[in-house]
mmCIF file of C-alpha atoms in Angstrom:
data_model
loop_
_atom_site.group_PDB
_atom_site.id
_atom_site.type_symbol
_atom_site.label_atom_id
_atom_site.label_comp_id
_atom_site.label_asym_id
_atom_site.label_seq_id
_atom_site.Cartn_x
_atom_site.Cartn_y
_atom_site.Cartn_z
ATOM 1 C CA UNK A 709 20.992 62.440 -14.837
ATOM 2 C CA UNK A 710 22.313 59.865 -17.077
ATOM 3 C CA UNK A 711 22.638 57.619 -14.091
ATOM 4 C CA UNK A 712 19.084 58.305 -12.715
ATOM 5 C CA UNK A 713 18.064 57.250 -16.157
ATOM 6 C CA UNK A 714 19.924 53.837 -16.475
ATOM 7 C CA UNK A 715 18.995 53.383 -12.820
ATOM 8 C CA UNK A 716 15.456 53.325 -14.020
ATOM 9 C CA UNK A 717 15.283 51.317 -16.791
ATOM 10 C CA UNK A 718 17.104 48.806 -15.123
ATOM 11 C CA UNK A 719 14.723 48.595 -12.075
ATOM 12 C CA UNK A 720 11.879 48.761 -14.999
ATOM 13 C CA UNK A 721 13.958 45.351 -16.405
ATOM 14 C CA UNK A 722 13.761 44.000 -13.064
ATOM 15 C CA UNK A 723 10.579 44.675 -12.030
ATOM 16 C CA UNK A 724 9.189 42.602 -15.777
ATOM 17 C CA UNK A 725 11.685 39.846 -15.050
ATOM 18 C CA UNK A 726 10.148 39.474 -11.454
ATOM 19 C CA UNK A 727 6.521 39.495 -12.645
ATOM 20 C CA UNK A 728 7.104 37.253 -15.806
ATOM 21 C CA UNK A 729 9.256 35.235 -13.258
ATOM 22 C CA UNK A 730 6.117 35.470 -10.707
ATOM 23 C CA UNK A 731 3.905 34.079 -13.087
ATOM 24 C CA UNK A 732 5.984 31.436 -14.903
ATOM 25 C CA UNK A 733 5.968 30.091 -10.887
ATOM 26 C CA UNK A 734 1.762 30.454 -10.428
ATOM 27 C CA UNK A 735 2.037 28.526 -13.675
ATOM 28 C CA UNK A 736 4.335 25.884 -12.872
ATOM 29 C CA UNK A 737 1.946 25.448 -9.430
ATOM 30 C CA UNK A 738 -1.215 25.124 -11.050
ATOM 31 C CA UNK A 739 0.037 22.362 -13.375
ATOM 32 C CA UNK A 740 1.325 20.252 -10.192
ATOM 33 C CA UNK A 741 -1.640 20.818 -8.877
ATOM 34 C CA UNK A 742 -3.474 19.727 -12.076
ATOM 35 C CA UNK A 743 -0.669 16.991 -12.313
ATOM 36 C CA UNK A 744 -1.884 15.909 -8.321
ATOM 37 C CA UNK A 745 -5.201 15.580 -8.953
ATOM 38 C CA UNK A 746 -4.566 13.224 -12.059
ATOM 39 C CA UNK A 747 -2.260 11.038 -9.786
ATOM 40 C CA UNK A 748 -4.840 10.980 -7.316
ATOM 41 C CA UNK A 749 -7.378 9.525 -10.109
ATOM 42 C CA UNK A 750 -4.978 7.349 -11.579
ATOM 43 C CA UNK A 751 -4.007 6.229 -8.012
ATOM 44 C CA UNK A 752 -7.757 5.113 -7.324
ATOM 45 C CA UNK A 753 -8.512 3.296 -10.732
ATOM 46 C CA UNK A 754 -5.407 1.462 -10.187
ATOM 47 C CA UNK A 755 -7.009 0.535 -6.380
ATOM 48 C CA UNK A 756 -10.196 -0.335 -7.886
ATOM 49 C CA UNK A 757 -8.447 -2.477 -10.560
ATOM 50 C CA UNK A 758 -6.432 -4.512 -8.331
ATOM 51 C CA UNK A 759 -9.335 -4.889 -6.103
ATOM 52 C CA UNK A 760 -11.544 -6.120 -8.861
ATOM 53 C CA UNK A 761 -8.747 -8.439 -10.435
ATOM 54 C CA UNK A 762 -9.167 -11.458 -8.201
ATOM 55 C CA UNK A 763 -12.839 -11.570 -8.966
ATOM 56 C CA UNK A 764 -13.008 -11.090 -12.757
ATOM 57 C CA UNK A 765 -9.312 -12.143 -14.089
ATOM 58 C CA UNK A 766 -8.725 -15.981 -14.781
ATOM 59 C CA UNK A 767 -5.148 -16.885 -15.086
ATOM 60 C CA UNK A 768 -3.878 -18.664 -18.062
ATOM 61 C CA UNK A 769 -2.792 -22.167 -16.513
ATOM 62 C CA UNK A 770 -5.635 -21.474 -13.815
ATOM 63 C CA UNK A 771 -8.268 -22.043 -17.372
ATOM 64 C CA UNK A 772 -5.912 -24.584 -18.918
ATOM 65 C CA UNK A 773 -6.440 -26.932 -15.590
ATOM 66 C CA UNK A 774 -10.610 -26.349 -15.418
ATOM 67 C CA UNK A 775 -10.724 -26.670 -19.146
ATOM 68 C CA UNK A 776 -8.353 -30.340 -19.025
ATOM 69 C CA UNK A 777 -10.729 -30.922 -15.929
ATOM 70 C CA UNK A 778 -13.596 -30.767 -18.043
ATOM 71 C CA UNK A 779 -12.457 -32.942 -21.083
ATOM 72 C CA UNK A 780 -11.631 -35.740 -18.822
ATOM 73 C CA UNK A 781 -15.231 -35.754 -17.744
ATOM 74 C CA UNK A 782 -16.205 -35.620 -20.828
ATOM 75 C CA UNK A 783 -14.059 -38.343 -22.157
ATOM 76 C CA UNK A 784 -15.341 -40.173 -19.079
ATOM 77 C CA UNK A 785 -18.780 -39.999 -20.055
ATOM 78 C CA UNK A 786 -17.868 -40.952 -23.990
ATOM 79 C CA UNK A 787 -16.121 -43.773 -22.585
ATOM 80 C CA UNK A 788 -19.327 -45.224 -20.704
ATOM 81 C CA UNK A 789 -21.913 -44.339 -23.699
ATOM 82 C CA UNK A 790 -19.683 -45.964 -25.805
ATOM 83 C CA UNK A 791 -19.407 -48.588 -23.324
ATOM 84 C CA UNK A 792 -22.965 -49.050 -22.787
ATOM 85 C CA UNK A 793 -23.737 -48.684 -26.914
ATOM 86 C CA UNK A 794 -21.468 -51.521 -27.499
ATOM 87 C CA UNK A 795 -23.226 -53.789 -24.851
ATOM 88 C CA UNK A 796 -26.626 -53.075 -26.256
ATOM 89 C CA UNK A 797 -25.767 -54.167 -29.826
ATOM 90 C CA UNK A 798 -24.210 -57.188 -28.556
ATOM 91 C CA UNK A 799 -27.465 -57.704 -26.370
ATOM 92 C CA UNK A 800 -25.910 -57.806 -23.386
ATOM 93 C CA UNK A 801 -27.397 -54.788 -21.831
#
């Protein structure tokens, strides 16, 4: 009888291990799939960023060669209103 009775309570032990073990598992799978559909949303903003780079993101040296670009032409034209200011107050414009 004794044996009937530990036979029991240890199937009873088993049978709560399996089903805590069961769910722990269902767990565990709906947090990868949670876990997917974040990498899946991550994966496309990344796309979309990279894609949208090129367009919108100036590099560094790229602005410090317009920007060098345009205060030569700006010099330039200082040069030739100078130039031209000089000339006129001599009178010989």
């Amino acid at each position: 009888m004794t044996a009937q009775i530990a036979l029991i309570i240890v199937g009873c032990v088993f049978s709560a291990l399996l089903t805590g073990a069961i769910l722990y598992l269902r767990d565990i799978k709906a947090g990868i799939v949670r876990q997917g559909g974040r990498h899946e949303k991550l994966s496309k903003e990344l796309a979309d960023l990279k894609e949208s780079l090129p367009k919108e993101y100036v590099r560094r040296e790229d602005w410090i060669m317009s920007f060098a670009k345009t205060e030569q032409k700006i010099d330039a034209i200082w040069v030739f209103v100078h130039a031209h200011t000089i000339l006129d107050k001599q009178g010989g414009g």
